[in-house]
mmCIF file of C-alpha atoms in Angstrom:
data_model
loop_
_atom_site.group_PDB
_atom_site.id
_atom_site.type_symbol
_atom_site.label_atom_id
_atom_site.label_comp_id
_atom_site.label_asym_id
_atom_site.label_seq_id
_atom_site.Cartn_x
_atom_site.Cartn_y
_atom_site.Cartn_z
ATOM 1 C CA UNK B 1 123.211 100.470 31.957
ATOM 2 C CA UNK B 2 126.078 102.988 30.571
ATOM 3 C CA UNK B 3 127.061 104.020 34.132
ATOM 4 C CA UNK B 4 130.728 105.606 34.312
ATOM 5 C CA UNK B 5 132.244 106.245 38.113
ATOM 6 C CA UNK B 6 134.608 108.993 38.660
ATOM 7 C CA UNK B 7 136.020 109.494 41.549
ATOM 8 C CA UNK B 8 137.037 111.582 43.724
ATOM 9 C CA UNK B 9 133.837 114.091 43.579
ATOM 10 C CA UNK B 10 135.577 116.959 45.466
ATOM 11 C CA UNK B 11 138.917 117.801 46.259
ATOM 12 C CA UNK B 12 140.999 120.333 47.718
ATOM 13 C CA UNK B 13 144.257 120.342 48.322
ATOM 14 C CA UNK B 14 147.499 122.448 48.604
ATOM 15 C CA UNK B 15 149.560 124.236 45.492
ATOM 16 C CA UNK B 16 152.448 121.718 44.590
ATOM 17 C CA UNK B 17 150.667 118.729 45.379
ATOM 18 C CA UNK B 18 149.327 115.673 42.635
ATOM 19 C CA UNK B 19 146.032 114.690 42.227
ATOM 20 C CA UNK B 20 145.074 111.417 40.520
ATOM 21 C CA UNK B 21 141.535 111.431 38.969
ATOM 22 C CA UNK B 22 140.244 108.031 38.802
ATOM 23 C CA UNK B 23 137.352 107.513 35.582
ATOM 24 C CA UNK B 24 135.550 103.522 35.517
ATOM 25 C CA UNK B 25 132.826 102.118 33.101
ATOM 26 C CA UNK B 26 131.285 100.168 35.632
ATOM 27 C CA UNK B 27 128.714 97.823 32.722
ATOM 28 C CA UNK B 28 130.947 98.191 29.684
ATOM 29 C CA UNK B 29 133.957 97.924 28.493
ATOM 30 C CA UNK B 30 134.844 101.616 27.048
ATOM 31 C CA UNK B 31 137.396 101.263 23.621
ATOM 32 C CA UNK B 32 137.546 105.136 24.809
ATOM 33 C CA UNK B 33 137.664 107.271 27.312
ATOM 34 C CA UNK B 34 137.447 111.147 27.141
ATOM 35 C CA UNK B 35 138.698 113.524 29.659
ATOM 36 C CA UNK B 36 136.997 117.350 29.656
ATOM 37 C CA UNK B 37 137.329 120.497 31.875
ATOM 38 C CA UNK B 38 134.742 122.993 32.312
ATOM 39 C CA UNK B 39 134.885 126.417 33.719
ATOM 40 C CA UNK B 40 131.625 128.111 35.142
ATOM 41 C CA UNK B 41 128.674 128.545 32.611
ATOM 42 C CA UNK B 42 131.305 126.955 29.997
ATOM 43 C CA UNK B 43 130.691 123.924 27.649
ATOM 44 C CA UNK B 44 132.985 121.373 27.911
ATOM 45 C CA UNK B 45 136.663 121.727 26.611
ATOM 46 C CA UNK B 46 138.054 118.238 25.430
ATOM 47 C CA UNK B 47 141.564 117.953 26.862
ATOM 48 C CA UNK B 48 142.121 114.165 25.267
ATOM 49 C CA UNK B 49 141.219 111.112 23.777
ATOM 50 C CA UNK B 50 142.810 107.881 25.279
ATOM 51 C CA UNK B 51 142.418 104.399 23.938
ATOM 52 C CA UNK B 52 143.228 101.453 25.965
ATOM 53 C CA UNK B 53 146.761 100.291 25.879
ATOM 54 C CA UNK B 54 148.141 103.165 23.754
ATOM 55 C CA UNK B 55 148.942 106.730 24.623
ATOM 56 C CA UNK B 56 146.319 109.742 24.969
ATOM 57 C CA UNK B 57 145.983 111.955 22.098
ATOM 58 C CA UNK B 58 145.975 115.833 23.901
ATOM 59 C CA UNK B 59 144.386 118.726 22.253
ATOM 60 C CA UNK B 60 146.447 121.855 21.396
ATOM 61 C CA UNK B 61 147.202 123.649 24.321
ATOM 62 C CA UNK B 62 147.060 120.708 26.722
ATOM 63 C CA UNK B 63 150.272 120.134 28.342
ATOM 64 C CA UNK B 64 151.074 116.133 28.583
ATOM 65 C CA UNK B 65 153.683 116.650 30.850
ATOM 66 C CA UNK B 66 150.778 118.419 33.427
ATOM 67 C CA UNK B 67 147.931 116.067 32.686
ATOM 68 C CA UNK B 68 148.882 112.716 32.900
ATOM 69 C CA UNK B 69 146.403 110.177 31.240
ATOM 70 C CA UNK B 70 146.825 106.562 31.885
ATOM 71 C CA UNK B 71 144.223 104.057 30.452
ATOM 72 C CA UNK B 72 145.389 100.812 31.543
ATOM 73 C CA UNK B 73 142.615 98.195 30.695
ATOM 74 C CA UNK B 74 139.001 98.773 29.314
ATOM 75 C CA UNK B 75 137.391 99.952 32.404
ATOM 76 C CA UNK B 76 139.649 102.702 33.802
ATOM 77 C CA UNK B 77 141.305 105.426 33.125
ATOM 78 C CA UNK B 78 143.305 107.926 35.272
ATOM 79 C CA UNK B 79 144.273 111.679 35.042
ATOM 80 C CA UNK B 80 146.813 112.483 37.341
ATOM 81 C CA UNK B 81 147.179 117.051 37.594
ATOM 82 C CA UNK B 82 150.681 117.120 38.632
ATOM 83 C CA UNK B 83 152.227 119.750 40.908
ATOM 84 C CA UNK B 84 148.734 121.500 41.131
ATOM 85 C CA UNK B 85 148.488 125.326 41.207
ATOM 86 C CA UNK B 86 145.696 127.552 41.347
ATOM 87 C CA UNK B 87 145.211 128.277 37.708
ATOM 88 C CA UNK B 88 144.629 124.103 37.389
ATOM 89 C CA UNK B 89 141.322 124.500 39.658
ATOM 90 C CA UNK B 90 138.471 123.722 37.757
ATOM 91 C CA UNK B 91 135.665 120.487 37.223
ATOM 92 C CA UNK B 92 137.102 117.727 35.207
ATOM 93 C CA UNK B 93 134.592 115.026 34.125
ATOM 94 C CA UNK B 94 135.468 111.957 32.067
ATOM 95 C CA UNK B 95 133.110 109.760 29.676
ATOM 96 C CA UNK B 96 133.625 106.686 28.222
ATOM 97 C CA UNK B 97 132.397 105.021 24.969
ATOM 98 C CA UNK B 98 132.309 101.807 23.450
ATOM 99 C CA UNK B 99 132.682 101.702 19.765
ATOM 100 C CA UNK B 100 129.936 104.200 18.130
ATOM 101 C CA UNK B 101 127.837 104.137 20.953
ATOM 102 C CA UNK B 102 126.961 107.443 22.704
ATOM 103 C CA UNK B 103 129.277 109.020 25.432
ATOM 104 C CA UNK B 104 128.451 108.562 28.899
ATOM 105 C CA UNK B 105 129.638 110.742 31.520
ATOM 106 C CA UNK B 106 131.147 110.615 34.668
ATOM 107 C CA UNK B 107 129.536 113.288 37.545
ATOM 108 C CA UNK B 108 132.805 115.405 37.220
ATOM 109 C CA UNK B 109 135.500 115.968 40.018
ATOM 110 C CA UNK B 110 135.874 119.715 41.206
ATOM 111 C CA UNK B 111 139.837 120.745 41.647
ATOM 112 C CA UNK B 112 140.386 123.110 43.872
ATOM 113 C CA UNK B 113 143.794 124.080 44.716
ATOM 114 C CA UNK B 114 144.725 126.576 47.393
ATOM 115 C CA UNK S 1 136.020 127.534 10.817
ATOM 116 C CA UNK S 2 134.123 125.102 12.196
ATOM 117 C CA UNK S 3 131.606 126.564 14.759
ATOM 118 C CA UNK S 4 128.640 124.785 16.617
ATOM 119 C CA UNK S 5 126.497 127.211 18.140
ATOM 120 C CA UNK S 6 123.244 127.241 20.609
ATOM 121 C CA UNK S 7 121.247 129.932 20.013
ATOM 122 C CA UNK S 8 120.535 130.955 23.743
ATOM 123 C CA UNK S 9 122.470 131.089 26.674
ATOM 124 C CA UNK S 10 119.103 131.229 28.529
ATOM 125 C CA UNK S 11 115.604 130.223 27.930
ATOM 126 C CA UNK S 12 112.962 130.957 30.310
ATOM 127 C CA UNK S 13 109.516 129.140 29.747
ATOM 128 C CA UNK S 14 106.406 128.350 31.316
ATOM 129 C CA UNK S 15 105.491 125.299 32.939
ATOM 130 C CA UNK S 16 103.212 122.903 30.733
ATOM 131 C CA UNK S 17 104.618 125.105 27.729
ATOM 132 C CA UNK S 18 106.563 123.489 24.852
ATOM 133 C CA UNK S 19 110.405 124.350 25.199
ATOM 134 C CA UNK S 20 112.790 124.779 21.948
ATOM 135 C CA UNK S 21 116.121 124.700 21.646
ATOM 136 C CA UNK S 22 118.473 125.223 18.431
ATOM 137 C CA UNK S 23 121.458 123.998 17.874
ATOM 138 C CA UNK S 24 123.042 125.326 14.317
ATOM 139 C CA UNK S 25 126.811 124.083 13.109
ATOM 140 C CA UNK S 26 128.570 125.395 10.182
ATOM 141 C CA UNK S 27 131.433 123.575 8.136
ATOM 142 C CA UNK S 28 131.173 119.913 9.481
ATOM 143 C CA UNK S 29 129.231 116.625 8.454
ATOM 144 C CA UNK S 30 128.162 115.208 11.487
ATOM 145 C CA UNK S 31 127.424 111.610 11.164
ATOM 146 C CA UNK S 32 125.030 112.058 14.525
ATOM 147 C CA UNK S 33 123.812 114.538 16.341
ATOM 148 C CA UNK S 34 123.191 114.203 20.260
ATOM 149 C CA UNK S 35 121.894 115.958 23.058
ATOM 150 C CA UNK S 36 122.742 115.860 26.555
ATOM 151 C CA UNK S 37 121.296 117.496 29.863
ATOM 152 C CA UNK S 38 123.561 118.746 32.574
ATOM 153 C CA UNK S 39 122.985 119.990 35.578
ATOM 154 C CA UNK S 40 124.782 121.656 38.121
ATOM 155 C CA UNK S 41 127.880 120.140 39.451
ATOM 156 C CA UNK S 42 126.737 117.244 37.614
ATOM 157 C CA UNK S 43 128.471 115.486 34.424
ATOM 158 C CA UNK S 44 126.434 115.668 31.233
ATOM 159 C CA UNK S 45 123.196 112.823 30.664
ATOM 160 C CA UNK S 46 122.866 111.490 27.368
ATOM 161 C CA UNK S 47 119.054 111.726 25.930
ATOM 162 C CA UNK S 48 118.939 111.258 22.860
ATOM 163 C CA UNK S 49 120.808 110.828 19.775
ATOM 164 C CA UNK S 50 119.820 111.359 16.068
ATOM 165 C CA UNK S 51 121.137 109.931 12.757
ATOM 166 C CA UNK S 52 122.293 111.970 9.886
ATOM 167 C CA UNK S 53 118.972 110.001 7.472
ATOM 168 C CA UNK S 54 117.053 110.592 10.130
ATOM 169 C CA UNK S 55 114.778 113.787 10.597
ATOM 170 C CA UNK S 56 112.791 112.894 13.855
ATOM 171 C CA UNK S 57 113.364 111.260 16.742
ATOM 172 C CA UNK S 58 111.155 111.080 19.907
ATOM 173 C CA UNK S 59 111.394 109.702 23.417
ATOM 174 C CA UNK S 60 108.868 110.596 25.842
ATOM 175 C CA UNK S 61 108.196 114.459 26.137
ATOM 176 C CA UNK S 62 111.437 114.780 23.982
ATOM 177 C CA UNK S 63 111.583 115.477 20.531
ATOM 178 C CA UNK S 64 114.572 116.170 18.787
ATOM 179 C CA UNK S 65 114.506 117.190 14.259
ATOM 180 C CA UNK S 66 117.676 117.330 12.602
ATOM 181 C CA UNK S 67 117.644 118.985 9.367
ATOM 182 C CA UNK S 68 120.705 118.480 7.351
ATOM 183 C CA UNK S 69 120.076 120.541 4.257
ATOM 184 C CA UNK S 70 119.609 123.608 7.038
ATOM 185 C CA UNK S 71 122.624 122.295 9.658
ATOM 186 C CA UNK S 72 119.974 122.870 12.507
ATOM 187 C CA UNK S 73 118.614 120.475 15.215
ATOM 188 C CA UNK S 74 115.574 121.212 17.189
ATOM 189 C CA UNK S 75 115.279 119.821 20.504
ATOM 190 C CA UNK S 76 111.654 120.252 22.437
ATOM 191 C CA UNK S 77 110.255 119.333 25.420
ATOM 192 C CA UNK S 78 106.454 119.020 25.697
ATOM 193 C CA UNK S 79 104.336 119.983 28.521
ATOM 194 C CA UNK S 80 107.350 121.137 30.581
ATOM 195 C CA UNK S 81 107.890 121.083 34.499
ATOM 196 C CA UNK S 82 110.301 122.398 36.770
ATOM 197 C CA UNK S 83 112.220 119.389 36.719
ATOM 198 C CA UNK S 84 113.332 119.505 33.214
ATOM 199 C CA UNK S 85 114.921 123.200 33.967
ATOM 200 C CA UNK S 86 118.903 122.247 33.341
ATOM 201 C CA UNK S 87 121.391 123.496 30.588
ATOM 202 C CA UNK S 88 120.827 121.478 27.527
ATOM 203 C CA UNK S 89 123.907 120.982 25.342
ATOM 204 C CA UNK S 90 123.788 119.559 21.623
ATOM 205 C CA UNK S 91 126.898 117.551 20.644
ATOM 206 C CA UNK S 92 128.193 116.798 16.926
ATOM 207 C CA UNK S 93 129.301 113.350 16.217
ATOM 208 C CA UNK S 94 131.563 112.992 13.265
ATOM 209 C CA UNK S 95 131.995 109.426 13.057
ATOM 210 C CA UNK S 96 135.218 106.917 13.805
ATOM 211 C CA UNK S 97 136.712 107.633 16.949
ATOM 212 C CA UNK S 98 136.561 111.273 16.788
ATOM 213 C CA UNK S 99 135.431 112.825 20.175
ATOM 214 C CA UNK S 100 131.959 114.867 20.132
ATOM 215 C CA UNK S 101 132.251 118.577 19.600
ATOM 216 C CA UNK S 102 129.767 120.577 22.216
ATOM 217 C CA UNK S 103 127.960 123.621 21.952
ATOM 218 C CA UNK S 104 127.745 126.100 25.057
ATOM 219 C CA UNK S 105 124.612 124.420 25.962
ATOM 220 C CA UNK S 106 121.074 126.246 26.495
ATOM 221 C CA UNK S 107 120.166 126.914 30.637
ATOM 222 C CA UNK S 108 116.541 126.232 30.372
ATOM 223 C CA UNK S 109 114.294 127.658 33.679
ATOM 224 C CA UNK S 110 110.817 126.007 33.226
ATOM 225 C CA UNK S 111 108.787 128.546 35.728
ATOM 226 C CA UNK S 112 105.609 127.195 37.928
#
């Protein structure tokens, strides 16, 4: 059980373009879902907290206007990178959670923008 | 400041050995403390989590202490193999809906 989707795995694509990060508890219904990035041999840096049905909550230094979360029902949430550049290439992953029950991550989508 | 640390980057055992891992936080009160194995190009696994009244927890070959008083948590792995070699990251838990806070995580090489 636990078992979060995220999807796409890999993608590459050109500098100015969107790309829309899909994240999906497939066995639970998740009150919250997390979205990370992580650099090479980094831990993971939170980049926000959304609850279903009400807006994300960024972390300083996290532009809103770049990292678009949606979280439109209990099961999915979206982060949409818009007009990609370089810099924004790195492995996102998502988890979800239901109430006080552990995290549970999704196997990360690598970004890379050319 | 609030700092959650893993002692080392790297840990090299090996195989059939006991592997130990510390995780030390200063200046929070974590109501749970969890660890998680990642490996590469992967997103984290959880393994295990551990209450703040509780001082062992074990599941399998996995063994994880957490002593408040000292703000440490011990995470072993008995009779190691190959397989388990991954980075190992300890995450705080502070209760509500607060999002876990993660250490830099420990790359453990088991060696054959």
């Amino acid at each position: 059980g636990a078992v979060v989707s995220q999807h796409p795995s890999w993608v590459i694509c050109k500098s100015g373009t969107s790309v829309k990060i899909e994240c999906r508890s497939l066995d639970f219904q998740a009150t919250t879902m997390f979205w990370y990035r992580q650099f090479p041999k980094q831990s993971l840096m939170l980049m926000a907290t959304s609850n279903e049905g009400s807006k994300a909550t960024y972390e300083q230094g996290v532009e809103k206007d770049k990292f678009l979360i949606n979280h439109a029902s209990l099961t999915l949430s979206t982060l949409t990178v818009t007009s990609a550049h370089p810099e924004d290439s790195s492995f996102y992953i998502c988890s979800a959670r239901r109430g006080q029950e552990p995290q549970h991550f999704g196997d990360g989508t690598r970004l890379s923008i050319l | 400041s609030q700092k959650i640390e893993q002692n080392s980057e790297a840990l090299n055992i090996q195989e059939g050995k006991t592997a130990t891992l510390t995780c030390n936080y200063t200046n929070y009160s974590p109501a749970y403390l969890q660890w998680y194995r990642q490996d590469p190009g992967r997103g984290p696994v959880f393994l295990l989590l551990i209450r703040e009244n509780e001082k062992e927890k074990r599941k399998e070959r996995l063994k994880v202490t957490f002593d408040t008083t000292l703000k440490q948590s011990l995470f072993h792995i008995t009779a190691s193999q190959p397989a388990d070699s991954a980075t190992y990251l300890c995450a705080l838990d502070t209760g509500g809906n607060t999002p876990l806070v993660f250490g830099k995580g420990t790359r453990l090489s088991v060696i054959a």
